[in-house]
Every structure is written in structure tokens, then in C-alpha cells.
Amino acid sequence: MPPSVAVFGILRFPPERMSEVRPHLKALVEATYRHDGCLTYDVAEDLLDPGLVRFSELWPDHASLERHLQAPHIEPWRTAARDCGLSERKFTAYDIAGSRSV
């Protein structure tokens, strides 16, 4: 099934807390792949901006994304992120009209 929704986002943590954040991120990504129907769910620390975490996600449809946002593993992740000093969160979902290799 081709993706119809792309999500891009960032989270910002104090750089000195990233060692605490990483296990929670790993659990989030694993649970999302296992349970939520995502096609791609990539998370990476920005090499040039310590404490910045970038997300790129592909979803088959908006319903899958909405189920993900309500999934049982999301609230524990949000709590852990706040406890680790989350200071910024920005995510945007885009409708995909088509794609091509570049």
C-alpha cells in the first residue's frame, strides 16, 4: 500500500539528557512498528544540533496516523519525554499526492 500521509517533526531535549532519552525513543519506535501500521518511522539525532531529534514518518492513511496518536504506548512515551526535559515539539502531517525518485 503506498503512503498517503507524511509526517515530519522535531523534539528538543537538553543535550546532556540524551542518554536518558534514547532508550525511550527506541521503545517508541519498536512499539510503533510492531503495532501501529506505519510504513516508515525514522528517528534521528541531529549531528549539528545536540538535543534535537528529527522524525520522518510515512502512513498509509490518516486513520492509521490517528490510531498511532491514541495507541497505548504513546502516553508513556510523552510522560518520559517530559521527564527528560522536552522543551520543544513540532510535528506536521502532509497529504501525499504522488512521489518520484530524485
XYZ file of N, CA and C in Angstrom:
306
model
N 0.847 -1.183 0.000
C 0.000 0.000 0.000
C 0.891 1.245 0.000
N 0.716 2.137 -0.957
C 1.528 3.352 -0.982
C 1.113 4.305 0.135
N 2.052 5.094 0.627
C 1.703 6.046 1.685
C 0.837 7.172 1.147
N -0.061 7.667 1.993
C -0.841 8.845 1.620
C -0.617 10.002 2.587
N 0.120 9.734 3.690
C 0.391 10.773 4.685
C 1.873 10.721 5.067
N 2.512 11.885 5.060
C 3.887 12.023 5.544
C 3.865 12.952 6.748
N 4.634 12.604 7.761
C 4.748 13.437 8.954
C 6.222 13.752 9.160
N 6.498 15.013 9.408
C 7.850 15.454 9.746
C 7.760 16.238 11.042
N 8.728 16.001 11.917
C 8.674 16.699 13.188
C 10.009 16.738 13.887
N 10.012 17.526 14.965
C 11.205 17.632 15.801
C 10.800 17.637 17.271
N 11.707 17.134 18.066
C 11.632 17.274 19.518
C 12.979 17.819 19.966
N 12.961 18.632 21.023
C 14.214 19.173 21.546
C 14.313 18.841 23.034
N 15.494 18.306 23.384
C 15.809 17.943 24.759
C 17.117 18.618 25.159
N 17.364 18.761 26.459
C 18.693 19.227 26.863
C 19.739 18.207 26.379
N 20.785 18.651 25.713
C 21.769 17.709 25.176
C 22.318 16.738 26.232
N 22.490 17.205 27.439
C 23.044 16.346 28.479
C 22.073 15.258 28.952
N 20.816 15.313 28.502
C 19.818 14.310 28.890
C 19.589 13.263 27.806
N 20.285 13.367 26.674
C 20.015 12.455 25.562
C 20.271 10.991 25.915
N 21.199 10.714 26.785
C 21.422 9.314 27.162
C 20.197 8.742 27.871
N 19.420 9.583 28.540
C 18.156 9.146 29.168
C 17.050 8.990 28.131
N 17.056 9.838 27.117
C 16.002 9.863 26.100
C 16.081 8.647 25.182
N 17.275 8.248 24.797
C 17.459 7.207 23.771
C 16.715 5.905 24.054
N 16.757 5.332 25.261
C 16.009 4.080 25.473
C 14.501 4.251 25.284
N 13.977 5.411 25.646
C 12.549 5.673 25.462
C 12.209 5.817 23.974
N 13.091 6.484 23.226
C 12.894 6.589 21.779
C 12.912 5.214 21.124
N 13.851 4.384 21.527
C 13.950 3.038 20.968
C 12.663 2.257 21.227
N 12.148 2.336 22.438
C 10.905 1.634 22.777
C 9.739 2.178 21.953
N 9.689 3.502 21.766
C 8.630 4.118 20.963
C 8.670 3.612 19.525
N 9.848 3.631 18.921
C 9.975 3.201 17.525
C 9.602 1.728 17.391
N 10.107 0.883 18.267
C 9.798 -0.551 18.195
C 8.304 -0.805 18.345
N 7.659 -0.161 19.300
C 6.217 -0.353 19.501
C 5.428 0.175 18.318
N 5.855 1.289 17.751
C 5.151 1.866 16.607
C 5.213 0.926 15.412
N 6.381 0.384 15.120
C 6.491 -0.574 14.008
C 5.682 -1.839 14.279
N 5.667 -2.292 15.510
C 5.013 -3.552 15.847
C 3.490 -3.432 15.838
N 2.947 -2.269 16.216
C 1.513 -2.186 16.482
C 0.720 -1.185 15.648
N 1.359 -0.192 15.070
C 0.582 0.954 14.587
C 0.354 1.037 13.090
N 0.939 0.161 12.289
C 0.667 0.179 10.863
C 1.429 1.213 10.069
N 2.497 1.753 10.640
C 3.276 2.730 9.886
C 4.047 2.024 8.777
N 4.359 2.768 7.741
C 5.179 2.241 6.654
C 6.651 2.560 6.904
N 6.908 3.741 7.421
C 8.251 4.181 7.791
C 8.137 5.084 9.008
N 9.025 4.862 9.968
C 9.026 5.671 11.193
C 10.480 5.856 11.589
N 11.091 6.912 11.081
C 12.517 7.141 11.276
C 12.741 8.249 12.298
N 13.686 7.988 13.194
C 14.042 8.929 14.246
C 15.557 9.071 14.237
N 16.049 10.318 14.275
C 17.490 10.533 14.255
C 17.848 11.778 15.053
N 18.976 11.683 15.745
C 19.521 12.858 16.412
C 20.252 13.705 15.383
N 20.066 15.005 15.463
C 20.747 15.927 14.558
C 22.220 16.012 14.967
N 23.122 15.728 14.051
C 24.551 15.729 14.347
C 25.100 17.128 14.619
N 24.450 18.153 14.082
C 24.952 19.512 14.216
C 24.218 20.331 15.271
N 23.166 19.774 15.851
C 22.361 20.495 16.838
C 22.051 19.535 17.990
N 22.966 19.381 18.947
C 22.783 18.426 20.034
C 21.466 18.647 20.776
N 20.767 17.544 21.029
C 19.485 17.591 21.720
C 18.284 17.665 20.788
N 18.531 17.875 19.500
C 17.441 17.934 18.530
C 17.230 16.542 17.933
N 15.994 16.076 17.961
C 15.635 14.773 17.421
C 14.644 15.002 16.291
N 14.946 14.430 15.126
C 14.090 14.599 13.948
C 13.317 13.317 13.666
N 12.063 13.478 13.276
C 11.182 12.365 12.931
C 10.753 12.512 11.477
N 10.711 11.399 10.751
C 10.053 11.352 9.444
C 9.255 10.063 9.409
N 7.993 10.198 9.028
C 7.061 9.077 9.102
C 6.243 9.001 7.818
N 5.936 7.776 7.399
C 5.007 7.564 6.295
C 3.898 6.650 6.794
N 2.661 7.041 6.508
C 1.477 6.308 6.965
C 0.593 5.994 5.769
N -0.093 4.853 5.800
C -0.958 4.509 4.667
C -2.159 5.438 4.539
N -2.598 6.030 5.660
C -3.772 6.905 5.640
C -3.861 7.670 6.961
N -4.758 8.643 6.995
C -4.928 9.457 8.198
C -5.473 8.632 9.367
N -6.286 7.645 9.090
C -6.839 6.812 10.164
C -5.729 6.064 10.900
N -4.744 5.560 10.171
C -3.609 4.874 10.798
C -2.820 5.832 11.686
N -2.592 7.028 11.199
C -1.881 8.029 11.992
C -2.660 8.359 13.259
N -3.956 8.546 13.140
C -4.781 8.868 14.318
C -4.767 7.724 15.343
N -4.813 6.489 14.869
C -4.720 5.343 15.789
C -3.378 5.339 16.512
N -2.318 5.675 15.781
C -0.993 5.758 16.392
C -0.985 6.791 17.521
N -1.570 7.936 17.275
C -1.559 9.008 18.276
C -2.337 8.644 19.535
N -3.231 7.657 19.437
C -4.020 7.199 20.585
C -3.542 5.848 21.123
N -2.484 5.296 20.546
C -2.013 3.964 20.928
C -1.544 3.934 22.384
N -1.636 2.778 23.035
C -1.278 2.668 24.453
C 0.167 3.053 24.781
N 1.084 2.923 23.837
C 2.485 3.252 24.139
C 2.810 4.738 23.984
N 1.881 5.527 23.496
C 2.159 6.947 23.254
C 2.186 7.754 24.548
N 1.223 7.567 25.424
C 1.208 8.366 26.658
C 2.423 8.091 27.540
N 2.846 6.825 27.716
C 4.085 6.613 28.474
C 5.295 7.298 27.828
N 5.352 7.295 26.495
C 6.430 8.000 25.808
C 6.360 9.490 26.104
N 5.177 10.086 26.007
C 5.046 11.527 26.259
C 5.452 11.881 27.684
N 5.074 11.042 28.629
C 5.459 11.269 30.023
C 6.976 11.199 30.170
N 7.595 10.184 29.586
C 9.047 10.036 29.657
C 9.744 11.228 29.007
N 9.226 11.686 27.868
C 9.826 12.834 27.185
C 9.773 14.074 28.074
N 8.638 14.328 28.683
C 8.536 15.480 29.605
C 9.515 15.323 30.761
N 9.595 14.109 31.316
C 10.504 13.854 32.443
C 11.967 14.035 32.051
N 12.283 13.872 30.775
C 13.658 14.030 30.277
C 13.939 15.455 29.812
N 13.021 16.376 30.065
C 13.275 17.783 29.774
C 12.836 18.275 28.412
N 11.867 17.606 27.785
C 11.369 18.059 26.486
C 11.051 19.547 26.542
N 11.632 20.312 25.607
C 11.403 21.761 25.612
C 10.730 22.269 24.344
N 10.684 21.438 23.305
C 10.064 21.866 22.048
C 9.538 20.643 21.325
N 8.355 20.801 20.722
C 7.732 19.738 19.934
C 6.997 20.388 18.775
N 7.356 19.993 17.553
C 6.683 20.497 16.350
C 6.549 19.347 15.372
N 5.328 19.020 14.984
C 5.052 17.972 14.001
C 4.021 18.484 13.013
N 4.194 18.121 11.753
C 3.255 18.499 10.708
C 2.980 17.287 9.833
N 1.697 17.057 9.539
C 1.287 15.967 8.641
C 0.967 16.573 7.272
N 1.389 15.870 6.230
C 1.170 16.310 4.856
C 0.466 15.219 4.069
N -0.484 15.612 3.245
C -1.103 14.680 2.298
C -0.148 14.501 1.128
N 0.046 13.253 0.719
C 0.943 12.946 -0.389
C 0.105 12.768 -1.661
N 0.390 13.579 -2.653
C -0.334 13.485 -3.927
C 0.368 12.535 -4.894
N 1.636 12.295 -4.681
C 2.400 11.417 -5.541
C 3.854 11.447 -5.122
N 4.656 10.641 -5.792
C 6.078 10.636 -5.457
C 6.884 10.285 -6.698
N 8.183 10.598 -6.632
C 9.104 10.246 -7.691
C 10.494 10.156 -7.091
N 11.352 9.387 -7.676
C 12.737 9.289 -7.238
C 13.478 10.552 -7.664
N 14.371 11.011 -6.814
C 15.190 12.192 -7.149
C 16.650 11.899 -6.947
